[in-house]
Coordinates of N, CA, C and O in Angstrom, one line a residue:
Q175 N 79.7 126.9 57.3 CA 81.1 126.3 57.3 C 82.1 127.5 57.3 O 81.8 128.6 56.9
F176 N 83.2 127.2 58.0 CA 84.3 128.2 58.0 C 85.5 127.6 57.3 O 85.9 126.5 57.6
A177 N 86.0 128.4 56.3 CA 87.2 128.0 55.7 C 88.3 128.8 56.2 O 88.5 130.0 55.7
E178 N 89.1 128.3 57.1 CA 90.3 128.9 57.7 C 91.5 128.6 56.9 O 91.7 127.3 56.6
S179 N 92.4 129.5 56.6 CA 93.6 129.2 55.9 C 94.6 130.2 56.3 O 94.4 131.2 56.9
G180 N 95.9 129.9 55.9 CA 97.0 130.8 56.0 C 97.9 130.4 57.2 O 98.9 131.1 57.4
G181 N 97.6 129.4 57.9 CA 98.5 129.0 59.0 C 99.8 128.4 58.4 O 99.9 128.2 57.3
G182 N 100.6 128.0 59.4 CA 101.9 127.4 58.9 C 103.0 127.7 59.9 O 102.8 128.1 61.0
L183 N 104.2 127.5 59.4 CA 105.4 127.7 60.2 C 106.1 128.9 59.7 O 106.3 129.1 58.5
V184 N 106.5 129.8 60.7 CA 107.2 131.0 60.3 C 108.3 131.2 61.4 O 108.2 130.8 62.6
Q185 N 109.4 131.9 60.9 CA 110.4 132.2 61.9 C 110.0 133.5 62.7 O 109.2 134.3 62.3
S186 N 110.6 133.6 63.9 CA 110.4 134.7 64.7 C 110.6 136.0 63.9 O 111.7 136.1 63.2
G187 N 109.8 137.0 64.0 CA 109.9 138.2 63.3 C 109.2 138.2 61.9 O 109.0 139.2 61.3
G188 N 108.7 137.0 61.6 CA 108.0 136.9 60.3 C 106.6 137.2 60.3 O 106.0 137.7 61.3
S189 N 105.9 136.9 59.2 CA 104.5 137.3 59.1 C 103.6 136.2 58.5 O 104.2 135.3 57.7
L190 N 102.4 136.1 58.9 CA 101.4 135.3 58.3 C 100.1 136.0 58.2 O 99.9 137.0 58.9
R191 N 99.3 135.6 57.2 CA 97.9 136.2 57.1 C 96.9 135.1 57.1 O 96.9 134.2 56.3
L192 N 96.1 135.1 58.1 CA 95.0 134.1 58.2 C 93.8 134.7 57.6 O 93.5 135.9 57.7
S193 N 93.0 133.7 56.9 CA 91.7 134.1 56.3 C 90.7 133.2 56.9 O 90.9 132.0 57.2
C194 N 89.5 133.7 57.0 CA 88.3 132.9 57.5 C 87.1 133.3 56.6 O 86.6 134.4 56.7
T195 N 86.7 132.3 55.7 CA 85.6 132.6 54.9 C 84.4 131.8 55.3 O 84.5 130.6 55.6
I196 N 83.3 132.5 55.5 CA 82.1 131.8 56.0 C 81.1 131.6 54.9 O 80.8 132.4 54.0
S197 N 80.6 130.4 54.8 CA 79.7 130.0 53.7 C 78.8 128.9 54.2 O 79.1 128.2 55.2
G198 N 77.7 128.6 53.4 CA 76.9 127.5 53.7 C 75.9 127.6 54.8 O 75.1 126.6 55.0
F199 N 75.8 128.7 55.5 CA 74.8 128.9 56.4 C 73.5 129.5 55.8 O 73.6 130.3 55.0
T200 N 72.3 129.0 56.2 CA 71.1 129.7 55.8 C 71.0 130.9 56.7 O 71.5 131.0 57.8
E201 N 70.2 131.8 56.2 CA 70.0 133.0 57.0 C 69.2 132.8 58.3 O 69.3 133.6 59.2
V202 N 68.6 131.7 58.4 CA 67.9 131.4 59.7 C 69.0 131.2 60.8 O 68.8 131.7 61.9
Y203 N 70.1 130.7 60.4 CA 71.2 130.4 61.4 C 72.2 131.5 61.4 O 72.8 131.8 62.5
L204 N 72.5 132.1 60.3 CA 73.5 133.1 60.2 C 73.0 134.2 59.3 O 73.3 134.1 58.1
P205 N 72.4 135.2 59.8 CA 71.9 136.3 58.9 C 73.1 137.0 58.3 O 74.2 137.0 58.9
K206 N 72.9 137.6 57.1 CA 74.0 138.3 56.4 C 74.6 139.4 57.3 O 75.7 139.8 57.2
D207 N 73.7 140.0 58.1 CA 74.1 141.1 58.9 C 74.5 140.6 60.3 O 74.1 141.2 61.3
Y208 N 75.3 139.6 60.4 CA 75.7 139.2 61.8 C 76.5 140.2 62.4 O 77.1 141.2 61.7
Y209 N 76.8 140.1 63.7 CA 77.3 141.3 64.5 C 78.8 141.4 64.5 O 79.4 142.4 64.2
A210 N 79.5 140.3 64.7 CA 81.0 140.4 64.8 C 81.6 139.1 64.5 O 81.0 138.0 64.6
I211 N 82.9 139.1 64.2 CA 83.7 138.0 63.9 C 85.0 138.1 64.7 O 85.6 139.3 64.8
G212 N 85.5 137.1 65.2 CA 86.7 137.2 66.0 C 87.7 136.1 65.7 O 87.3 135.1 65.1
W213 N 89.0 136.4 66.1 CA 90.0 135.4 66.0 C 90.5 135.0 67.4 O 90.6 135.9 68.3
F214 N 90.6 133.8 67.7 CA 91.0 133.3 69.0 C 92.1 132.3 68.9 O 92.4 131.8 67.7
R215 N 92.9 132.0 69.9 CA 93.9 131.0 69.8 C 94.0 130.2 71.1 O 93.6 130.7 72.2
Q216 N 94.6 129.1 70.9 CA 94.8 128.2 72.1 C 96.1 127.5 71.9 O 96.3 126.7 70.9
A217 N 97.0 127.8 72.8 CA 98.3 127.1 72.9 C 98.2 125.9 73.7 O 97.3 125.8 74.6
P218 N 99.1 124.9 73.5 CA 99.1 123.7 74.3 C 99.1 123.9 75.8 O 99.9 124.7 76.3
G219 N 98.2 123.3 76.5 CA 98.1 123.5 77.9 C 97.5 124.8 78.4 O 97.5 125.0 79.6
K220 N 97.0 125.6 77.5 CA 96.5 126.9 78.0 C 95.0 127.0 77.5 O 94.6 126.3 76.6
D221 N 94.4 127.9 78.2 CA 92.9 128.2 77.8 C 92.9 129.0 76.4 O 93.8 129.7 76.1
R222 N 91.8 128.8 75.8 CA 91.6 129.6 74.5 C 91.4 131.1 74.9 O 90.7 131.4 75.9
E223 N 92.0 131.9 74.1 CA 91.9 133.4 74.4 C 91.6 134.1 73.2 O 91.9 133.7 72.1
A224 N 90.9 135.2 73.4 CA 90.6 136.2 72.3 C 91.9 136.9 71.8 O 92.7 137.3 72.7
V225 N 92.0 137.0 70.5 CA 93.1 137.7 69.9 C 92.7 139.0 69.4 O 93.2 140.1 69.8
S226 N 91.7 138.9 68.5 CA 91.2 140.2 67.8 C 89.8 139.9 67.4 O 89.4 138.8 67.1
C227 N 89.0 141.0 67.4 CA 87.6 140.8 66.9 C 87.2 142.1 66.2 O 87.8 143.2 66.5
I228 N 86.2 142.0 65.4 CA 85.8 143.2 64.6 C 84.3 143.2 64.4 O 83.7 142.1 64.2
K229 N 83.7 144.3 64.5 CA 82.2 144.4 64.3 C 82.0 144.4 62.8 O 82.7 145.3 62.1
R230 N 81.0 143.7 62.3 CA 80.9 143.6 60.9 C 80.4 144.9 60.3 O 80.8 145.3 59.2
R231 N 79.5 145.6 60.9 CA 78.9 146.8 60.3 C 79.8 148.0 60.3 O 80.0 148.7 59.3
D232 N 80.4 148.4 61.4 CA 81.2 149.6 61.5 C 82.7 149.4 61.6 O 83.4 150.3 61.6
G233 N 83.1 148.2 61.7 CA 84.6 147.9 61.6 C 85.3 148.2 62.9 O 86.5 148.2 62.9
V234 N 84.6 148.4 64.0 CA 85.2 148.6 65.3 C 86.0 147.3 65.7 O 85.5 146.2 65.5
V235 N 87.3 147.6 66.1 CA 88.1 146.4 66.4 C 88.6 146.4 67.8 O 88.5 147.4 68.6
Y236 N 89.0 145.2 68.2 CA 89.6 145.0 69.5 C 90.8 144.0 69.3 O 90.8 143.1 68.5
H237 N 91.9 144.4 70.0 CA 93.1 143.5 70.0 C 93.6 143.2 71.4 O 93.6 144.2 72.2
I238 N 93.9 142.1 71.7 CA 94.5 141.8 73.0 C 95.8 142.5 73.1 O 96.5 142.7 72.1
D239 N 96.2 142.9 74.3 CA 97.4 143.7 74.5 C 98.6 143.2 73.9 O 99.5 143.9 73.3
S240 N 98.8 141.9 74.0 CA 100.0 141.2 73.6 C 100.2 141.3 72.0 O 101.3 141.0 71.6
V241 N 99.2 141.6 71.3 CA 99.3 141.6 69.8 C 99.2 143.0 69.2 O 99.3 143.2 68.0
K242 N 98.9 144.0 70.1 CA 98.7 145.4 69.6 C 99.9 145.9 68.9 O 101.1 145.7 69.4
G243 N 99.8 146.5 67.8 CA 100.9 147.0 67.0 C 101.6 145.9 66.1 O 102.4 146.2 65.3
R244 N 101.1 144.7 66.3 CA 101.7 143.6 65.5 C 100.6 142.9 64.6 O 101.0 142.5 63.5
F245 N 99.5 142.7 65.1 CA 98.4 142.1 64.4 C 97.3 143.1 64.0 O 97.1 144.1 64.7
A246 N 96.6 142.8 62.9 CA 95.5 143.6 62.4 C 94.4 142.7 61.9 O 94.7 141.9 61.1
I247 N 93.2 143.0 62.4 CA 92.1 142.2 61.9 C 91.3 143.1 60.9 O 91.2 144.4 61.1
S248 N 90.8 142.5 59.9 CA 90.0 143.2 58.9 C 88.9 142.3 58.3 O 88.9 141.1 58.6
R249 N 87.9 142.9 57.6 CA 86.9 142.0 57.0 C 86.5 142.6 55.7 O 86.6 143.8 55.4
D250 N 86.1 141.7 54.8 CA 85.5 142.0 53.5 C 84.1 141.4 53.5 O 83.9 140.2 53.3
N251 N 83.2 142.3 53.8 CA 81.8 141.9 53.9 C 81.3 141.2 52.6 O 80.5 140.3 52.6
A252 N 81.7 141.7 51.5 CA 81.2 141.2 50.2 C 81.7 139.7 50.0 O 81.0 139.0 49.4
K253 N 82.9 139.5 50.6 CA 83.4 138.1 50.4 C 83.1 137.2 51.7 O 83.4 136.1 51.7
N254 N 82.4 137.9 52.6 CA 82.1 137.2 53.9 C 83.4 136.6 54.5 O 83.4 135.4 55.0
T255 N 84.4 137.3 54.5 CA 85.7 136.9 54.9 C 86.3 137.8 55.9 O 86.2 139.1 55.8
A256 N 87.0 137.2 56.9 CA 87.7 138.0 57.9 C 89.2 137.6 57.7 O 89.5 136.5 57.4
Y257 N 90.1 138.6 58.0 CA 91.6 138.3 57.9 C 92.2 138.7 59.2 O 91.7 139.6 60.0
L258 N 93.3 138.1 59.5 CA 94.2 138.4 60.6 C 95.6 138.5 60.1 O 96.2 137.5 59.8
Q259 N 96.1 139.7 59.9 CA 97.4 139.9 59.5 C 98.4 139.9 60.7 O 98.1 140.7 61.6
M260 N 99.3 139.0 60.7 CA 100.2 138.9 61.9 C 101.6 139.2 61.5 O 102.2 138.5 60.6
D261 N 102.2 140.3 62.0 CA 103.5 140.7 61.7 C 104.4 140.6 63.0 O 103.8 140.5 64.1
S262 N 105.6 140.7 62.8 CA 106.6 140.6 64.0 C 106.2 139.5 64.9 O 106.2 139.7 66.1
M263 N 106.1 138.4 64.3 CA 105.5 137.2 65.2 C 106.6 136.8 66.2 O 107.8 136.9 65.9
K264 N 106.1 136.2 67.2 CA 107.0 135.7 68.3 C 106.7 134.3 68.6 O 105.5 133.8 68.3
P265 N 107.6 133.6 69.2 CA 107.3 132.2 69.5 C 106.0 132.0 70.4 O 105.4 131.0 70.2
E266 N 105.8 133.0 71.2 CA 104.6 132.9 72.1 C 103.3 133.0 71.4 O 102.2 132.9 71.9
D267 N 103.3 133.3 70.0 CA 102.1 133.4 69.2 C 101.8 132.0 68.7 O 100.7 131.8 68.1
T268 N 102.6 131.0 69.0 CA 102.3 129.7 68.5 C 101.1 129.1 69.2 O 100.9 129.2 70.4
A269 N 100.2 128.7 68.4 CA 98.9 128.2 68.9 C 98.0 127.7 67.7 O 98.4 127.9 66.5
V270 N 96.9 127.1 68.0 CA 95.9 126.9 67.0 C 95.0 128.1 67.0 O 94.5 128.5 68.1
Y271 N 94.8 128.7 65.9 CA 94.0 129.9 65.8 C 92.6 129.5 65.2 O 92.5 128.8 64.2
Y272 N 91.6 130.1 65.8 CA 90.2 129.8 65.4 C 89.5 131.1 65.0 O 89.7 132.1 65.7
C273 N 88.6 131.1 64.1 CA 87.7 132.2 63.9 C 86.3 131.8 64.4 O 86.0 130.6 64.4
A274 N 85.5 132.8 64.7 CA 84.2 132.5 65.3 C 83.3 133.7 65.0 O 83.8 134.9 64.8
V275 N 82.0 133.5 65.0 CA 81.0 134.5 64.7 C 80.0 134.7 65.8 O 79.6 133.7 66.4
K276 N 79.7 135.9 66.1 CA 78.7 136.3 67.0 C 77.5 136.8 66.2 O 77.6 137.8 65.5
V277 N 76.4 136.1 66.3 CA 75.3 136.4 65.4 C 74.5 137.7 65.8 O 74.4 138.6 64.9
T278 N 74.1 137.8 67.0 CA 73.3 138.9 67.4 C 74.1 140.0 68.1 O 75.2 139.7 68.6
D279 N 73.6 141.2 68.1 CA 74.2 142.3 68.8 C 74.5 142.0 70.3 O 73.7 141.2 70.9
D280 N 75.5 142.6 70.8 CA 75.9 142.4 72.2 C 76.3 143.7 72.8 O 77.0 144.5 72.1
S281 N 75.9 144.0 74.0 CA 76.3 145.3 74.7 C 77.7 145.3 75.1 O 78.2 146.4 75.5
T282 N 78.4 144.2 75.3 CA 79.7 144.2 75.7 C 80.7 144.2 74.5 O 80.4 143.7 73.5
W283 N 81.8 144.8 74.8 CA 82.9 144.8 73.8 C 84.2 145.0 74.5 O 84.4 145.9 75.3
P284 N 85.2 144.0 74.3 CA 85.0 142.9 73.4 C 84.0 141.8 74.0 O 83.8 141.8 75.1
I285 N 83.4 141.1 73.1 CA 82.5 140.1 73.4 C 83.2 138.9 74.0 O 84.2 138.4 73.5
P286 N 82.7 138.4 75.2 CA 83.4 137.2 75.7 C 83.4 136.0 74.9 O 82.4 135.9 74.1
L287 N 84.3 135.3 75.0 CA 84.6 134.1 74.1 C 83.4 133.2 74.1 O 82.9 132.7 73.0
W288 N 82.8 133.0 75.3 CA 81.7 132.0 75.4 C 80.4 132.4 74.7 O 79.5 131.6 74.4
K289 N 80.3 133.7 74.3 CA 79.1 134.2 73.6 C 79.1 134.0 72.1 O 78.1 134.2 71.5
Y290 N 80.2 133.6 71.5 CA 80.3 133.4 70.1 C 79.5 132.1 69.7 O 79.5 131.1 70.5
D291 N 78.9 132.2 68.6 CA 77.9 131.2 68.2 C 78.5 130.1 67.4 O 78.1 128.9 67.6
Y292 N 79.3 130.4 66.4 CA 79.8 129.4 65.5 C 81.3 129.5 65.5 O 81.9 130.6 65.4
W293 N 82.0 128.3 65.4 CA 83.4 128.3 65.4 C 84.0 127.5 64.2 O 83.4 126.5 63.8
G294 N 85.1 127.9 63.7 CA 85.8 127.1 62.7 C 86.6 126.0 63.4 O 86.6 125.9 64.6
Q295 N 87.3 125.3 62.5 CA 88.0 124.1 63.0 C 89.4 124.4 63.5 O 90.0 123.7 64.3
G296 N 89.9 125.6 63.2 CA 91.2 126.0 63.6 C 92.3 125.7 62.7 O 92.2 124.8 61.8
V297 N 93.3 126.5 62.7 CA 94.5 126.4 61.9 C 95.7 126.6 62.8 O 95.8 127.4 63.6
Q298 N 96.7 125.7 62.5 CA 97.9 125.8 63.3 C 98.9 126.8 62.8 O 99.1 127.0 61.7
V299 N 99.4 127.6 63.8 CA 100.4 128.6 63.6 C 101.5 128.3 64.5 O 101.4 128.2 65.7
T300 N 102.7 128.1 63.9 CA 103.9 127.8 64.7 C 105.0 128.8 64.4 O 105.3 129.0 63.2
V301 N 105.5 129.5 65.4 CA 106.6 130.5 65.3 C 107.9 129.9 65.9 O 107.9 129.7 67.1
S302 N 108.9 129.7 65.0 CA 110.2 129.2 65.6 C 111.1 130.3 66.0 O 111.1 131.4 65.4
S303 N 111.9 130.0 67.0 CA 112.8 131.0 67.5 C 114.1 131.1 66.8 O 114.4 130.2 66.0

């Protein structure tokens, strides 16, 4: 299960912090040492896109160009939780945000969206102008 939280309505220039806590998986399906976790978003009428992702072991991160300098992804392995700190938000950040997990190692970075194994239900983020 993915417990995503932190979404909501914020004014342009404001901040939100998304959290994604993973629980309830047996190690058969999700080993404790899974490879990476990512945040994705989908705006109305648009394709889902990767926003940020982080490797669980060494903390290597990736951010899409449009959020660089504004968003920061982090993880707390002890809590099995990933965070997305979103600052200086813009109306174009409005979307449903999803977290997802890639279980096994992958030679590509960032990992393509379609390779992620498990997805959360998503949380709405709305930025008003």
